[in-house]
Amino acid sequence: MLTVNGVTKKYKKFLANDNLSFTIADGEIGILLGPNGAGKSTIIKSIAGLLRYEGDIEINGIDNHELEAKKMLGYIPEMPALYDTLTIDEHLEFVRRAYKVEDTGIKEKLLERFELTDKRKKMGKELSKGMQQKVSICCALIHDPKVVIFDEPMVGLDPHAIKELKALFQELKAEGKTVLISTHMIDTIEDYWDVAHIMMNGKIAATKHNRPGSADEKSLDELFFQITEGSAAASTAAKKSEEEEA
Amino acid sequence: MVSAYLYRMYNTARKKPVLLVLIIAGVIFAINSVLKLDTPAIQFNERNEAVIRGMTQLILLVCADYAFAVGFRSGVLGVSLPDVTYHLAGPYSKRFNLIMSFGYGLSSIGFFVWFLTANTSVLAMWIGFNTHDYYVLFGQSVLAMAIMFLFTSYISAAFPESIKARVIAVGGLLLLHAGIMVLVIRDLILTFGSWAEVKVQNPLVLIDHIGNSRWMATIPVVGWNFMPDLNWVLIMLEIVFVLVLLVLYGITEFDFYETAGANAQKIADIVEASKAGVEAVNTGISRTATVGKEVYDKGWGANAFFWQHLFQNRRESKLFFVNKVALIYRVFALLILLVSGSVLEEKLLVVVMGVATMMVLNAIVYGGGKIVFEFNRPYFFMVPEKPGTKFASCLLADLPEMAFDALLCTIIIKIPSGASFGIFSMICFFIMMVAFDMVSQTLGIICVRLLRNFGKMVLMFVRYIVIIILMLVGMTMSYFATEAVGALITTDDMILGVMIGSMGLAFVLIWLAMIPLAVKIITKADVNW
């Protein structure tokens, strides 16, 4: 479980996150939606313990700065930051060793899943952005974390990797893990999410639960555009989705 | 397209008002210096026409060589990443983009001319150089520099990946210089009778003979347009040279974009590295790394960081324990100590000077360290181990480099100081240098994390102030330790050993005290990448 309670983050006078609170339960996929600059990456980095902030963040009930919490957390940054002169293989080996994970073959499985096996001897500096992102995902999953946070994970990935990643989200959910995904690309979100928080100006402007059968509620598209662009855009989005359904 | 470029330049300049004010003040100062050259207050030496002509010719040679060197920065090395995006990929011709890339070289030349102009009063006081002489020098130097700059800029853009072309151009120039030097020396010996006689001549006499030597006319451009001796054949030769150059610029199909783009990325990396306090050479090294048969299979928990960095160092170079920047400084230090050793009779002083030199140089070499890049990645912060242990693991990865360097420093000091620097003091010095390097490296990381947003200059300034304070702390401890055991000391070796060893102990204690502080600063500061 991931609990964010009253988190505020300021960059000098700019309020990036304003008293944010939300919870993602075990076996749930949470989505952070919002336009550029809404504060999604800031809260993701705060959860990863990379930023100073006011408030509390807990991973399965443990403060996110504690070592026990770090063991349970996997983080995929927006910008992959690999080592120039380590190969893909060596990146995974380094992370495995640093997290004290026994070699049970998980490395091979991840390499195969993300089609990296034949490129395992390539160094970080030789990889494209998409490849680096794949390595970054593998590194974050190698220690089998209980809570996984993804910051704009689809950016730069090829169709196969996007498909695998979506399947991975479902698998993590089925395994009872907590998943939080930050994205601004509403089109990439299909029906796999459980709760979506729409962020605007550092705040959660709306929260929507994915409940099948609640036909009277607005769709995620409508809600998103209503919040970010006003009611006119929302009605356009509603019309579009009606057309698509027809 | 010119207006778009000028608009960008204008906006860049507008954002740097202090720099603009400095440039205007500098230009006013330089003009004032030139206009004051004829003032009797500074013309207190008798004017010597021949010496002035000789001096002008030699200065022209330096100017032309400088322009020759900076010309290579055009084309493949003259563009930044924004230039690649907006100019190389933009609707501009290759020739225009080549001219656009002249910016760095031309500003360097501008600064060089300013420096020359601002210092002409020295020439006025020394040899009676006046305003008219300056105009002659200025006109000719601008002409010579423009031609030489265009020449090497052409080589750079026309042969973007050919090291051979550059070697031929530079080698040709060096050979020409060497040949002329030999011929001039031969003439001097013939004039004065022997080399010993040449050496005892007044420098002004030599400047006259060398600058006005007949061989000077063989130097392209510089020797051809020398105004007091206008030779129409040489002038025609110069005009032909310029015309050929212009034709070459007109007919060559330049193809330097790919190399320029790659170099722009490299330069951006170096700039980023230098912001982080890392010597530029380190960034270049990782570009040569290739995957071999080496296997990464060591480390568990926090010490995985140590083995990972050590592994990367080994991959980057077989001589992973050699810091190339430090090596350059060591040569420099050896020269200083050899000269000092031959002048100073007291060898103890040579050792003291050696220790001080090595420390000052290493404050630069290890003032940042490659480790600083680790904190630009998430792994250090995410791995569930104690931050202090992870930090120490990272720092210790540079230990082989520091140990080798300390050993080299020990040998270098031993050479000129002889028996005074015995085994005991050598061991103490070795330990002290490693501890000092660790302190410098840790301090560098602290400064980068705390002061990164204040810019490189502030960062360096603060770092040096602190390192000087820490050196003073070390020296104070050394003083008290020597006083305390003074009665027991019988040999130079022991004196030095106690002095240096106590300083080393101070650095070890400082380093140990710095680690928790550094860890706190690193883990409490925001990580942004």
mmCIF file of C-alpha atoms in Angstrom, chain A residues 51-149:
data_model
loop_
_atom_site.group_PDB
_atom_site.id
_atom_site.type_symbol
_atom_site.label_atom_id
_atom_site.label_comp_id
_atom_site.label_asym_id
_atom_site.label_seq_id
_atom_site.Cartn_x
_atom_site.Cartn_y
_atom_site.Cartn_z
ATOM 1 C CA LEU A 51 13.053 15.377 -2.895
ATOM 2 C CA ARG A 52 12.550 17.194 0.381
ATOM 3 C CA TYR A 53 8.923 17.823 1.203
ATOM 4 C CA GLU A 54 6.507 18.487 4.027
ATOM 5 C CA GLY A 55 4.036 15.739 4.929
ATOM 6 C CA ASP A 56 4.165 11.951 5.185
ATOM 7 C CA ILE A 57 4.667 9.227 2.641
ATOM 8 C CA GLU A 58 4.463 5.569 3.649
ATOM 9 C CA ILE A 59 5.213 2.380 1.810
ATOM 10 C CA ASN A 60 3.192 -0.433 3.406
ATOM 11 C CA GLY A 61 2.962 1.623 6.586
ATOM 12 C CA ILE A 62 6.696 2.456 6.789
ATOM 13 C CA ASP A 63 8.126 5.948 6.210
ATOM 14 C CA ASN A 64 9.551 6.040 2.690
ATOM 15 C CA HIS A 65 13.014 7.089 3.929
ATOM 16 C CA GLU A 66 13.418 3.933 6.022
ATOM 17 C CA LEU A 67 15.558 1.150 4.559
ATOM 18 C CA GLU A 68 12.709 -1.352 4.950
ATOM 19 C CA ALA A 69 10.497 0.895 2.828
ATOM 20 C CA LYS A 70 13.209 1.298 0.183
ATOM 21 C CA LYS A 71 13.487 -2.483 -0.122
ATOM 22 C CA MET A 72 9.805 -2.598 -1.095
ATOM 23 C CA LEU A 73 9.913 0.231 -3.618
ATOM 24 C CA GLY A 74 10.691 0.155 -7.320
ATOM 25 C CA TYR A 75 11.052 3.438 -9.228
ATOM 26 C CA ILE A 76 11.243 4.071 -12.954
ATOM 27 C CA PRO A 77 12.318 7.689 -13.564
ATOM 28 C CA GLU A 78 11.083 9.790 -16.457
ATOM 29 C CA MET A 79 14.626 10.251 -17.738
ATOM 30 C CA PRO A 80 16.586 6.998 -17.608
ATOM 31 C CA ALA A 81 19.934 7.633 -15.923
ATOM 32 C CA LEU A 82 22.248 4.780 -16.794
ATOM 33 C CA TYR A 83 25.982 4.402 -16.361
ATOM 34 C CA ASP A 84 27.837 5.200 -19.583
ATOM 35 C CA THR A 85 30.262 2.301 -19.453
ATOM 36 C CA LEU A 86 28.176 -0.496 -17.930
ATOM 37 C CA THR A 87 26.396 -2.912 -20.255
ATOM 38 C CA ILE A 88 22.712 -3.790 -19.894
ATOM 39 C CA ASP A 89 23.765 -7.051 -18.248
ATOM 40 C CA GLU A 90 26.054 -5.250 -15.828
ATOM 41 C CA HIS A 91 23.370 -2.720 -14.914
ATOM 42 C CA LEU A 92 21.038 -5.512 -13.864
ATOM 43 C CA GLU A 93 23.867 -7.332 -12.099
ATOM 44 C CA PHE A 94 24.838 -4.192 -10.202
ATOM 45 C CA VAL A 95 21.270 -3.488 -9.054
ATOM 46 C CA ARG A 96 20.753 -7.140 -8.134
ATOM 47 C CA ARG A 97 23.881 -7.114 -6.007
ATOM 48 C CA ALA A 98 23.152 -3.728 -4.455
ATOM 49 C CA TYR A 99 19.666 -4.929 -3.427
ATOM 50 C CA LYS A 100 21.156 -8.263 -2.228
ATOM 51 C CA VAL A 101 18.911 -10.319 -4.499
ATOM 52 C CA GLU A 102 19.949 -13.951 -5.065
ATOM 53 C CA ASP A 103 20.410 -14.941 -8.702
ATOM 54 C CA THR A 104 17.192 -16.877 -9.370
ATOM 55 C CA GLY A 105 16.977 -16.198 -13.081
ATOM 56 C CA ILE A 106 14.830 -13.071 -12.822
ATOM 57 C CA LYS A 107 17.467 -11.122 -14.760
ATOM 58 C CA GLU A 108 17.133 -13.430 -17.753
ATOM 59 C CA LYS A 109 13.351 -13.280 -17.631
ATOM 60 C CA LEU A 110 13.320 -9.491 -17.644
ATOM 61 C CA LEU A 111 15.876 -9.293 -20.459
ATOM 62 C CA GLU A 112 13.839 -11.663 -22.543
ATOM 63 C CA ARG A 113 10.540 -9.973 -21.819
ATOM 64 C CA PHE A 114 11.806 -6.574 -22.950
ATOM 65 C CA GLU A 115 13.731 -8.012 -25.926
ATOM 66 C CA LEU A 116 17.090 -7.010 -24.513
ATOM 67 C CA THR A 117 18.808 -10.414 -24.582
ATOM 68 C CA ASP A 118 20.647 -9.829 -27.853
ATOM 69 C CA LYS A 119 21.714 -6.357 -26.745
ATOM 70 C CA ARG A 120 22.886 -7.298 -23.275
ATOM 71 C CA LYS A 121 26.513 -6.443 -24.099
ATOM 72 C CA LYS A 122 25.700 -2.884 -25.191
ATOM 73 C CA MET A 123 26.873 -0.103 -22.909
ATOM 74 C CA GLY A 124 24.578 2.576 -21.500
ATOM 75 C CA LYS A 125 26.095 5.242 -23.735
ATOM 76 C CA GLU A 126 25.291 3.167 -26.839
ATOM 77 C CA LEU A 127 21.569 2.769 -26.146
ATOM 78 C CA SER A 128 18.671 4.775 -27.546
ATOM 79 C CA LYS A 129 16.263 6.555 -25.217
ATOM 80 C CA GLY A 130 13.694 3.759 -25.575
ATOM 81 C CA MET A 131 16.273 1.059 -24.823
ATOM 82 C CA GLN A 132 17.501 2.974 -21.820
ATOM 83 C CA GLN A 133 13.925 3.179 -20.579
ATOM 84 C CA LYS A 134 13.565 -0.588 -20.911
ATOM 85 C CA VAL A 135 16.768 -1.136 -18.901
ATOM 86 C CA SER A 136 15.519 1.309 -16.312
ATOM 87 C CA ILE A 137 12.277 -0.691 -15.971
ATOM 88 C CA CYS A 138 14.199 -3.968 -15.615
ATOM 89 C CA CYS A 139 16.471 -2.440 -12.944
ATOM 90 C CA ALA A 140 13.442 -1.275 -10.952
ATOM 91 C CA LEU A 141 11.788 -4.694 -11.040
ATOM 92 C CA ILE A 142 14.743 -6.957 -10.375
ATOM 93 C CA HIS A 143 14.291 -6.909 -6.587
ATOM 94 C CA ASP A 144 10.594 -7.808 -6.844
ATOM 95 C CA PRO A 145 9.241 -4.638 -5.203
ATOM 96 C CA LYS A 146 5.856 -4.488 -3.471
ATOM 97 C CA VAL A 147 5.175 -0.940 -4.657
ATOM 98 C CA VAL A 148 6.202 0.202 -8.127
ATOM 99 C CA ILE A 149 6.068 3.804 -9.310
#
